[in-house]
PDB file of C-alpha atoms in Angstrom:
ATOM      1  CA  UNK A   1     125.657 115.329 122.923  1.00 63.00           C
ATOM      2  CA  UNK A   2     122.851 116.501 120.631  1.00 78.00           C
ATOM      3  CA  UNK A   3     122.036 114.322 117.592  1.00 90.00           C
ATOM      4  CA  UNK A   4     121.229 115.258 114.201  1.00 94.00           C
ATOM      5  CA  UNK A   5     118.102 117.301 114.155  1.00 95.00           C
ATOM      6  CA  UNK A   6     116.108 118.502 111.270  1.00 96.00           C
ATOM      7  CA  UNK A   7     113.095 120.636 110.854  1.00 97.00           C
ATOM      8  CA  UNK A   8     110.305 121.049 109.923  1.00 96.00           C
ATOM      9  CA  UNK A   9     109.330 117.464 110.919  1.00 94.00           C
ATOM     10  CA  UNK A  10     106.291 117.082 108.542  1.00 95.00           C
ATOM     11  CA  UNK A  11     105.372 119.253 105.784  1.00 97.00           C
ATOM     12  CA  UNK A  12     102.263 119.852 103.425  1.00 97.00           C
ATOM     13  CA  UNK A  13     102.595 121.744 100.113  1.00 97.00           C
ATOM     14  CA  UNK A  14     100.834 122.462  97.334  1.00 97.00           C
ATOM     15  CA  UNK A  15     102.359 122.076  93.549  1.00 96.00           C
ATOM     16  CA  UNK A  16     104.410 124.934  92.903  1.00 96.00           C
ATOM     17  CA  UNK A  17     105.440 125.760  95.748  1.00 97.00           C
ATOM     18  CA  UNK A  18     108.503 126.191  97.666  1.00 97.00           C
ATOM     19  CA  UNK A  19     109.601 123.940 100.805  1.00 97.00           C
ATOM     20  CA  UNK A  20     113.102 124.679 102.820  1.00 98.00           C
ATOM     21  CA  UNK A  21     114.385 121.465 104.321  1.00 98.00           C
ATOM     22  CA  UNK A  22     116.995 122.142 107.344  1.00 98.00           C
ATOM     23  CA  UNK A  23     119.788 119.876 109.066  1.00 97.00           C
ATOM     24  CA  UNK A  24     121.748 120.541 111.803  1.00 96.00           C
ATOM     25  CA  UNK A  25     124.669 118.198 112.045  1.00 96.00           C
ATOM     26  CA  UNK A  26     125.912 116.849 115.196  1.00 94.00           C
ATOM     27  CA  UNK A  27     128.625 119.592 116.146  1.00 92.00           C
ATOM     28  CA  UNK A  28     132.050 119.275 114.885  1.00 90.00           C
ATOM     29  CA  UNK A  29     131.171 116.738 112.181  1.00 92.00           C
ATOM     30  CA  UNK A  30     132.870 118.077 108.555  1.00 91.00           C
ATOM     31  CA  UNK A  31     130.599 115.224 106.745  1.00 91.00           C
ATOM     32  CA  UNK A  32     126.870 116.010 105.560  1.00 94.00           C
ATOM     33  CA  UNK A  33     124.821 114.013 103.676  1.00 94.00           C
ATOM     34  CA  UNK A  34     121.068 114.462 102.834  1.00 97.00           C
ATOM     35  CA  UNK A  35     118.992 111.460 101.508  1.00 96.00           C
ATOM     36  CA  UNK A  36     115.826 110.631 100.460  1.00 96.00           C
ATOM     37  CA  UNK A  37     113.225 108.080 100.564  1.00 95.00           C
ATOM     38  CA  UNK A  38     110.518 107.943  98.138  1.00 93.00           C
ATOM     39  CA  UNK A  39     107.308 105.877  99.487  1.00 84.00           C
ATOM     40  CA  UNK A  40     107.936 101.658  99.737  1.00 78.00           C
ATOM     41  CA  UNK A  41     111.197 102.440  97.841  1.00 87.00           C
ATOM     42  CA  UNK A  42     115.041 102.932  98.701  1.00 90.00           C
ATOM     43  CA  UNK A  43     116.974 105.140 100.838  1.00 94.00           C
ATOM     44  CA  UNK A  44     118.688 107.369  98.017  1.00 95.00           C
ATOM     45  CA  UNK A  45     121.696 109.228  98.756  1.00 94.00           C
ATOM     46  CA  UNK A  46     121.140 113.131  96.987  1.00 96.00           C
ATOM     47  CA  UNK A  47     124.999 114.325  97.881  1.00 94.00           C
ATOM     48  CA  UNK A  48     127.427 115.255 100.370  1.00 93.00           C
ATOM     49  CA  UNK A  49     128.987 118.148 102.269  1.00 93.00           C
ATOM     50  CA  UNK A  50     132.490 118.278 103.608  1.00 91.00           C
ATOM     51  CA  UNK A  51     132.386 121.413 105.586  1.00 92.00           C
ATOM     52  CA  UNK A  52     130.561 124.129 103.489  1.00 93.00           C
ATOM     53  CA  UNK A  53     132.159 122.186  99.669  1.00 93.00           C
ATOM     54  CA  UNK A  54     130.064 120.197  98.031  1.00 93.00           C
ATOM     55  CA  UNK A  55     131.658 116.734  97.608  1.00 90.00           C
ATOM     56  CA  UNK A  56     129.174 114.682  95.852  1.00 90.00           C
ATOM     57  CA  UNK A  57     125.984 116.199  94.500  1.00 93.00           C
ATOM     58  CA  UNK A  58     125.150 113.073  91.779  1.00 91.00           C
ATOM     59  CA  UNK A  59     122.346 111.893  93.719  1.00 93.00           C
ATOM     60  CA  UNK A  60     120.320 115.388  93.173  1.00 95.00           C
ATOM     61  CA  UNK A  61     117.634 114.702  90.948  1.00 93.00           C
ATOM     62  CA  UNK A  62     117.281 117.946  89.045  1.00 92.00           C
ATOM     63  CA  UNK A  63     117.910 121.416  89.489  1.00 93.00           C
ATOM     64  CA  UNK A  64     114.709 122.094  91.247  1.00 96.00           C
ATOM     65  CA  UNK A  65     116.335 120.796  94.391  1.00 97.00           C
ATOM     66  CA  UNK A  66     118.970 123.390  96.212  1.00 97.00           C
ATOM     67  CA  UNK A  67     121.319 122.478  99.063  1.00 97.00           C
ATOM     68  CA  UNK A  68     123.705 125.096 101.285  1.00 97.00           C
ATOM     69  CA  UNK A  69     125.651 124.733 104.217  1.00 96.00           C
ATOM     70  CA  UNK A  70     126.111 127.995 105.247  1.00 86.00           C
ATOM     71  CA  UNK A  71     129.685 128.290 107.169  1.00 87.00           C
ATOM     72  CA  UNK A  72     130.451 124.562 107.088  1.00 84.00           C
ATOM     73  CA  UNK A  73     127.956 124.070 109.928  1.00 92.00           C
ATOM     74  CA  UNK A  74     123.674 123.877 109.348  1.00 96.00           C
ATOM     75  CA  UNK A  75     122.826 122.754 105.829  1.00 98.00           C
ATOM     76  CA  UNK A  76     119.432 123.539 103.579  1.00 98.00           C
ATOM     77  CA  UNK A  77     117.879 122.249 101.163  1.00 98.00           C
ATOM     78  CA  UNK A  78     115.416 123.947  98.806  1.00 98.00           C
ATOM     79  CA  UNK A  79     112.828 122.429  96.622  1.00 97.00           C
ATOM     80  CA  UNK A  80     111.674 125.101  93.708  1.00 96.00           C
ATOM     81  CA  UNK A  81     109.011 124.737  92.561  1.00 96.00           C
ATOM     82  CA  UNK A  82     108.119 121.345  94.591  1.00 96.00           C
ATOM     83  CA  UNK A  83     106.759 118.613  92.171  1.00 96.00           C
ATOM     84  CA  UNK A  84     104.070 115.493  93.270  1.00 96.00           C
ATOM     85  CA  UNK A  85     107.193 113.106  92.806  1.00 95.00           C
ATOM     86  CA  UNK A  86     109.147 114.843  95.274  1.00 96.00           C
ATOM     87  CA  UNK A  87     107.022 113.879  98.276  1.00 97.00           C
ATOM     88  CA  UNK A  88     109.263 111.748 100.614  1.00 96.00           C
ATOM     89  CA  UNK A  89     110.899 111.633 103.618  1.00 95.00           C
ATOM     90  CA  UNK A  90     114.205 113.464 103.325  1.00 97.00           C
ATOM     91  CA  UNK A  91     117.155 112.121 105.872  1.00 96.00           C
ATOM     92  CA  UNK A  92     119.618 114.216 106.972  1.00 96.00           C
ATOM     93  CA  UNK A  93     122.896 112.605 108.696  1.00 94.00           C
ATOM     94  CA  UNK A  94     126.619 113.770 109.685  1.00 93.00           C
ATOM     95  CA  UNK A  95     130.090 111.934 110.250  1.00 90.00           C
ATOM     96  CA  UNK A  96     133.178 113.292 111.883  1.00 87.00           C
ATOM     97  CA  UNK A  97     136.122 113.079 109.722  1.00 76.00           C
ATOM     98  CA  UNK A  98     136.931 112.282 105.961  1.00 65.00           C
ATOM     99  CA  UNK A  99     138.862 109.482 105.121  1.00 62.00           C
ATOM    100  CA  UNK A 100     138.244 106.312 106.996  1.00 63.00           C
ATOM    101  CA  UNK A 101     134.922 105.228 107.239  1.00 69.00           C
ATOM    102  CA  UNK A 102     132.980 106.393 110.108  1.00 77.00           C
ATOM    103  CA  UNK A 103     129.536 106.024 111.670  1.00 82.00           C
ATOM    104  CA  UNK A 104     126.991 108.103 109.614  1.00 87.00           C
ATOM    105  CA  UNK A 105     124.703 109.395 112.296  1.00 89.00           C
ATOM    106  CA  UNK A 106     121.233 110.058 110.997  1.00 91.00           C
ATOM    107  CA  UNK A 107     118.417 112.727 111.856  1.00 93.00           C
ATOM    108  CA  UNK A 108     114.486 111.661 111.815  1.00 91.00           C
ATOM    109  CA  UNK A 109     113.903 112.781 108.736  1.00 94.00           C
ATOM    110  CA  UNK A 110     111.135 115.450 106.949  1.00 96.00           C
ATOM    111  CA  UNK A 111     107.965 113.864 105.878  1.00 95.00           C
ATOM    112  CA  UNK A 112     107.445 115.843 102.371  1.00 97.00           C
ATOM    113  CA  UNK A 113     104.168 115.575 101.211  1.00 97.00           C
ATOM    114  CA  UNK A 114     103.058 117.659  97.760  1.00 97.00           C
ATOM    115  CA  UNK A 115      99.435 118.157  96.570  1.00 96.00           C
TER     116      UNK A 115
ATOM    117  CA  UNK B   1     128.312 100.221  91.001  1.00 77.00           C
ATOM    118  CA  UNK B   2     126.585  98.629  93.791  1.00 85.00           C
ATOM    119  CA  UNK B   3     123.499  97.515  95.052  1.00 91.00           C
ATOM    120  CA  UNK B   4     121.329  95.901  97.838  1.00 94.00           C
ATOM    121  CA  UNK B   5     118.264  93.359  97.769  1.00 95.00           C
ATOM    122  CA  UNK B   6     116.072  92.932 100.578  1.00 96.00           C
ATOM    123  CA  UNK B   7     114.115  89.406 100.040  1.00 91.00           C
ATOM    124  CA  UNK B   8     110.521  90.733 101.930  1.00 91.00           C
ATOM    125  CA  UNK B   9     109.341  94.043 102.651  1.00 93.00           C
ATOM    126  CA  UNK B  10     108.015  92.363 105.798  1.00 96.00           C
ATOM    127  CA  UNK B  11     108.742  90.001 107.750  1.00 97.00           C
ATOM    128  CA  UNK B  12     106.686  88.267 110.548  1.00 97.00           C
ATOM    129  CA  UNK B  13     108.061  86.141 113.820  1.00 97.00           C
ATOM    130  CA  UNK B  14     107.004  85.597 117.280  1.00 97.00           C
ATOM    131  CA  UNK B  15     108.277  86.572 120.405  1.00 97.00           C
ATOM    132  CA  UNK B  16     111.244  84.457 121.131  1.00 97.00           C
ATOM    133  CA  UNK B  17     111.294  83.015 117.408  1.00 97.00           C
ATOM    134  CA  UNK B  18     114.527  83.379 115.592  1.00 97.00           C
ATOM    135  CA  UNK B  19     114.799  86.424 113.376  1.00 97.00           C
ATOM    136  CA  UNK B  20     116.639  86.079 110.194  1.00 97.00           C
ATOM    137  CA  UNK B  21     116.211  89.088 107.559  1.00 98.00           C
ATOM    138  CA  UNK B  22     118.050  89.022 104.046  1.00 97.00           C
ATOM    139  CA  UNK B  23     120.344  90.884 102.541  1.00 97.00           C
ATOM    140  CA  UNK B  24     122.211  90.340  99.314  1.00 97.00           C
ATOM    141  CA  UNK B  25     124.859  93.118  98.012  1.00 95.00           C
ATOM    142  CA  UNK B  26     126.445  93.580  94.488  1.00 91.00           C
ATOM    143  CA  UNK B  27     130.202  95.676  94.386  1.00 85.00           C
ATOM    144  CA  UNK B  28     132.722  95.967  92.190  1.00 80.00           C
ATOM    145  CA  UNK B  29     135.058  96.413  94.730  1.00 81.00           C
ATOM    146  CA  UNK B  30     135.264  95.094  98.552  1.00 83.00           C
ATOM    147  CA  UNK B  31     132.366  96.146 100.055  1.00 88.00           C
ATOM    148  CA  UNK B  32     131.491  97.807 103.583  1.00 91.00           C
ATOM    149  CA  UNK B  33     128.630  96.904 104.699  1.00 93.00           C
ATOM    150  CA  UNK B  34     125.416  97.839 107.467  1.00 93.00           C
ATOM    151  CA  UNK B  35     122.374  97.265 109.277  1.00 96.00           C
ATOM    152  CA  UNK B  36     120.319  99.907 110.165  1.00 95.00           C
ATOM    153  CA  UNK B  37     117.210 100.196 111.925  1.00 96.00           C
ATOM    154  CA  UNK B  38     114.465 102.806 112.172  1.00 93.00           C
ATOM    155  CA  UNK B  39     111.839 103.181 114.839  1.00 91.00           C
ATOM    156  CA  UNK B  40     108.849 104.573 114.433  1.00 85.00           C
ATOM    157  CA  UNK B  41     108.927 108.126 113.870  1.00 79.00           C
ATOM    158  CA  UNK B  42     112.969 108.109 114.888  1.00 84.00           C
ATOM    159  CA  UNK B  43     116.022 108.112 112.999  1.00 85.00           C
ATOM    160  CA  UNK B  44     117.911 105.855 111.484  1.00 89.00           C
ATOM    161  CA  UNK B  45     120.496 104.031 113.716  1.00 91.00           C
ATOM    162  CA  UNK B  46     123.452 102.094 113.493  1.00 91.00           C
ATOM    163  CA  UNK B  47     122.900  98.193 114.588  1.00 95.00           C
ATOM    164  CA  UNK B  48     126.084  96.730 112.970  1.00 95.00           C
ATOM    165  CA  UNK B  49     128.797  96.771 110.660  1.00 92.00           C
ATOM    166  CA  UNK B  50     131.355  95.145 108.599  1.00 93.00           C
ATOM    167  CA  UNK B  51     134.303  96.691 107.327  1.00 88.00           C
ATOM    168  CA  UNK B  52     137.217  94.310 107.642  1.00 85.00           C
ATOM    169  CA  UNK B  53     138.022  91.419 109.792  1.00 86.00           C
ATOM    170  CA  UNK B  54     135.730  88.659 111.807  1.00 88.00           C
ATOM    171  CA  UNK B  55     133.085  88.063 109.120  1.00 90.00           C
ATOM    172  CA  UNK B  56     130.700  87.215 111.855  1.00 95.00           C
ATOM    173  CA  UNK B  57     129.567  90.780 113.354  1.00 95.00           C
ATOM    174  CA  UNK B  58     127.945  91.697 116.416  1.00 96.00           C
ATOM    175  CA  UNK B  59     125.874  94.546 116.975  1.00 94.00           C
ATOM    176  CA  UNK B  60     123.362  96.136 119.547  1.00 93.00           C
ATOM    177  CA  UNK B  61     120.457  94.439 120.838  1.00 93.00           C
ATOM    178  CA  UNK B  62     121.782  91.022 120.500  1.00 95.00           C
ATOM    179  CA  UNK B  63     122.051  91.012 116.503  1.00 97.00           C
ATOM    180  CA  UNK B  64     124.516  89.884 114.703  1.00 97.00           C
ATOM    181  CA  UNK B  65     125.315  89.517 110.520  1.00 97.00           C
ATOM    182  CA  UNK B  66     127.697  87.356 108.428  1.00 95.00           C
ATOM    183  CA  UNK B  67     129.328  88.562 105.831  1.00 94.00           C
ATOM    184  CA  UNK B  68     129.771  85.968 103.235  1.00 94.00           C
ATOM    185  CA  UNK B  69     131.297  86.489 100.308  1.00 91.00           C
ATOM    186  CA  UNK B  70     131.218  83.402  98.152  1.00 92.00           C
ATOM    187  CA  UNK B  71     127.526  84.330  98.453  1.00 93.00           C
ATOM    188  CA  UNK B  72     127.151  87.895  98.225  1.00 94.00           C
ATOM    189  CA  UNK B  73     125.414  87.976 101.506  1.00 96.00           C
ATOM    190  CA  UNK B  74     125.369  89.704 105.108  1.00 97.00           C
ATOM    191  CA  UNK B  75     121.937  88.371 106.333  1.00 97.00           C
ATOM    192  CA  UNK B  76     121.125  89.760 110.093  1.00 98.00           C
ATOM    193  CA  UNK B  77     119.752  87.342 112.895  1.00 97.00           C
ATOM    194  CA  UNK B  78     118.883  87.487 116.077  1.00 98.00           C
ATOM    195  CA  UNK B  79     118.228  83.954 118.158  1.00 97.00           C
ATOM    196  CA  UNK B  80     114.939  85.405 119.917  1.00 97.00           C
ATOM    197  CA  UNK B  81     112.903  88.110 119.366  1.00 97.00           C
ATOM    198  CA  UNK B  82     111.003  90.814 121.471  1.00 96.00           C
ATOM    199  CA  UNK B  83     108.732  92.886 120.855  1.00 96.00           C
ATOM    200  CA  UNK B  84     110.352  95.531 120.718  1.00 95.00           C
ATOM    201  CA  UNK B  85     112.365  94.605 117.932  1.00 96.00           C
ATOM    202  CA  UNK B  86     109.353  95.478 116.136  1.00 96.00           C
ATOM    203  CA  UNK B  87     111.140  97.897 113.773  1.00 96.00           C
ATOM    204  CA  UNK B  88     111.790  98.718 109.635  1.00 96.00           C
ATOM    205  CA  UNK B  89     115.457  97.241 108.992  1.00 97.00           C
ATOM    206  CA  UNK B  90     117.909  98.585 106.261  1.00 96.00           C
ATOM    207  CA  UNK B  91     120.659  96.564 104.737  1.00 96.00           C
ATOM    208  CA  UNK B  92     123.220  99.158 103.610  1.00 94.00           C
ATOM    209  CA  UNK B  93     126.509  99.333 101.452  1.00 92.00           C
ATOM    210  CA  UNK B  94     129.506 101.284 100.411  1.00 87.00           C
ATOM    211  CA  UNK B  95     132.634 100.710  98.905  1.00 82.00           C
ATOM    212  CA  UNK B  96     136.115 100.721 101.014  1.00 79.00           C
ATOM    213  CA  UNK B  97     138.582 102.890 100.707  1.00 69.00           C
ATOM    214  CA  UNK B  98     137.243 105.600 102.323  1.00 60.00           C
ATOM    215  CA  UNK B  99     134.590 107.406 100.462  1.00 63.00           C
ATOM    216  CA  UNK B 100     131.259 107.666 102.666  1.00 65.00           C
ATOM    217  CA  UNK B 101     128.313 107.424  99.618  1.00 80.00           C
ATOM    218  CA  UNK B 102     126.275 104.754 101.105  1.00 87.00           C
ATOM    219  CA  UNK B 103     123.673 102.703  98.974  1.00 91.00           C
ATOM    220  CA  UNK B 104     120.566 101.266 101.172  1.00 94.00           C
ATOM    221  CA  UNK B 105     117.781  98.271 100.441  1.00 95.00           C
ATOM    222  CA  UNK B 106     114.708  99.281 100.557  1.00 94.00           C
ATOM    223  CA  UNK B 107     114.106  97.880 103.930  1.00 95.00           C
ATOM    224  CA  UNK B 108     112.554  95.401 105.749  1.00 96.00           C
ATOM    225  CA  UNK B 109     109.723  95.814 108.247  1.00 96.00           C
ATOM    226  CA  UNK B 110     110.240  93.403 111.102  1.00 97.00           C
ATOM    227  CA  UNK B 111     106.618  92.766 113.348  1.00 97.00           C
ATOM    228  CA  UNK B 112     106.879  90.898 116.519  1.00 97.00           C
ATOM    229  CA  UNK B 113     103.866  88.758 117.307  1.00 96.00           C
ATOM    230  CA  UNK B 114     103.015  88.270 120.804  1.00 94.00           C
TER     231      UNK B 114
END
C-alpha cells in the first residue's frame, strides 16, 4: 500500500510569488490534515479535510494560504502571494475513518523556502 | 487548550546507553497522547501511543513511554541505544473523544555516539 506522498519535495521562491503544495492521501482515507513546521519550532496543525469538507481550518494563518481537495481524494494547498515567514516544511498526513482515534499517517513533507 | 514541552532540542547518548527523552503535556481534558519520529529526509512515523489503558506503552523499535498523570508526563525510553536510533523525536497530543487535531513539541533530536 502506497503512503502519503506529496510533491514538490523542495521548493525555492521568490517574494510574491505563488507556490502549489500537493498531498495525496493514502487511498480510502476520508481524514486530511496539512501541517506545518516553521524552522527549530513546532509541528502546527493548519486544518483538516473529511472527504472534500473542510472540518477544521483554525490553524490557517491568513488568507494568503488556500487548501482544496478536489473530489474528496488529492488535496492542495496554495500560498498567494508567498511571504519570507512562510518558509517551512509543510506535512501532509491522512487517517481512515472519523470518530475514534486512528493512526495519522504522515507524508515527507515540502521544504518551502521564500527569498 | 493543550500543549507539549520538550526539555532539550537535543539530546546526546552512546551506543547501548539508556535513552530517556522528555515530554510534559498540558489538557483540559484526558489526553491522547504520541511519539513520533522522523528520519532524515522521511516522514513522520508512528512509534507509540496512549489512548486508554496500561499506562506503560510499548512501541516499535524497543521504545516504550509512561503516561503519568499525577505528573503531566509521558517521557519515552529505550534501555540501549543504536545508532540508528539516531533520529528527531516528537512528543504529540490530542484530546479524547474522538476529534483528530493533534498538537506536537517541537521535537527532540536524538544523536547516537559510537
Amino acid at each position: 500500500e502506497a503512503g502519503v506522498t506529496q510533491f514538490p519535495s523542495h521548493s525555492v521562491i521568490e517574494k510574491g510569488q505563488t507556490v502549489t503544495l500537493r498531498c495525496d492521501p493514502i487511498s480510502g482515507h476520508d481524514n486530511l490534515y496539512w501541517y506545518r513546521r516553521v524552522m527549530g519550532k513546532e509541528i502546527k496543525f493548519l486544518l483538516h479535510f473529511v472527504k472534500e469538507s473542510k472540518q477544521d481550518e483554525s490553524g490557517m494563518p491568513n488568507n494568503r494560504f488556500l487548501a482544496e481537495r478536489t473530489g474528496g481524494t488529492y488535496s492542495t494547498l496554495k500560498v498567494q502571494p508567498a511571504e519570507l515567514e512562510d518558509s517551512g516544511v509543510y506535512f501532509c498526513a491522512s487517517s481512515h475513518r472519523q470518530g475514534a482515534w486512528e493512526t495519522q499517517y504522515f507524508g515527507p513533507g515540502t521544504r518551502l523556502l521564500v527569498l | 487548550a493543550q500543549s507539549v514541552t520538550q526539555l532539550g532540542s537535543h539530546v546526546s547518548v552512546s551506543e547501548g546507553a539508556l535513552v530517556l527523552l522528555r515530554c510534559n503535556y498540558s489538557s483540559s481534558v484526558p489526553p491522547y497522547l504520541f511519539w513520533y519520529v522522523q528520519y532524515p529526509n522521511q516522514g513522520l512515523q508512528l512509534l507509540l501511543k496512549y489512548t486508554t489503558g496500561a499506562t506503560l506503552v510499548k512501541g516499535i523499535n524497543g521504545f516504550e513511554a509512561e503516561f503519568k498523570k499525577s505528573e503531566t508526563s509521558f517521557h519515552l525510553t529505550k534501555p540501549s541505544a543504536h545508532m540508528s536510533d539516531a533520529a528527531e523525536y516528537f512528543c504529540a497530543v490530542t484530546p479524547s473523544g474522538g476529534y483528530q487535531k493533534v498538537t506536537f513539541g517541537t521535537g527532540t533530536k536524538l544523536q547516537v555516539i559510537p
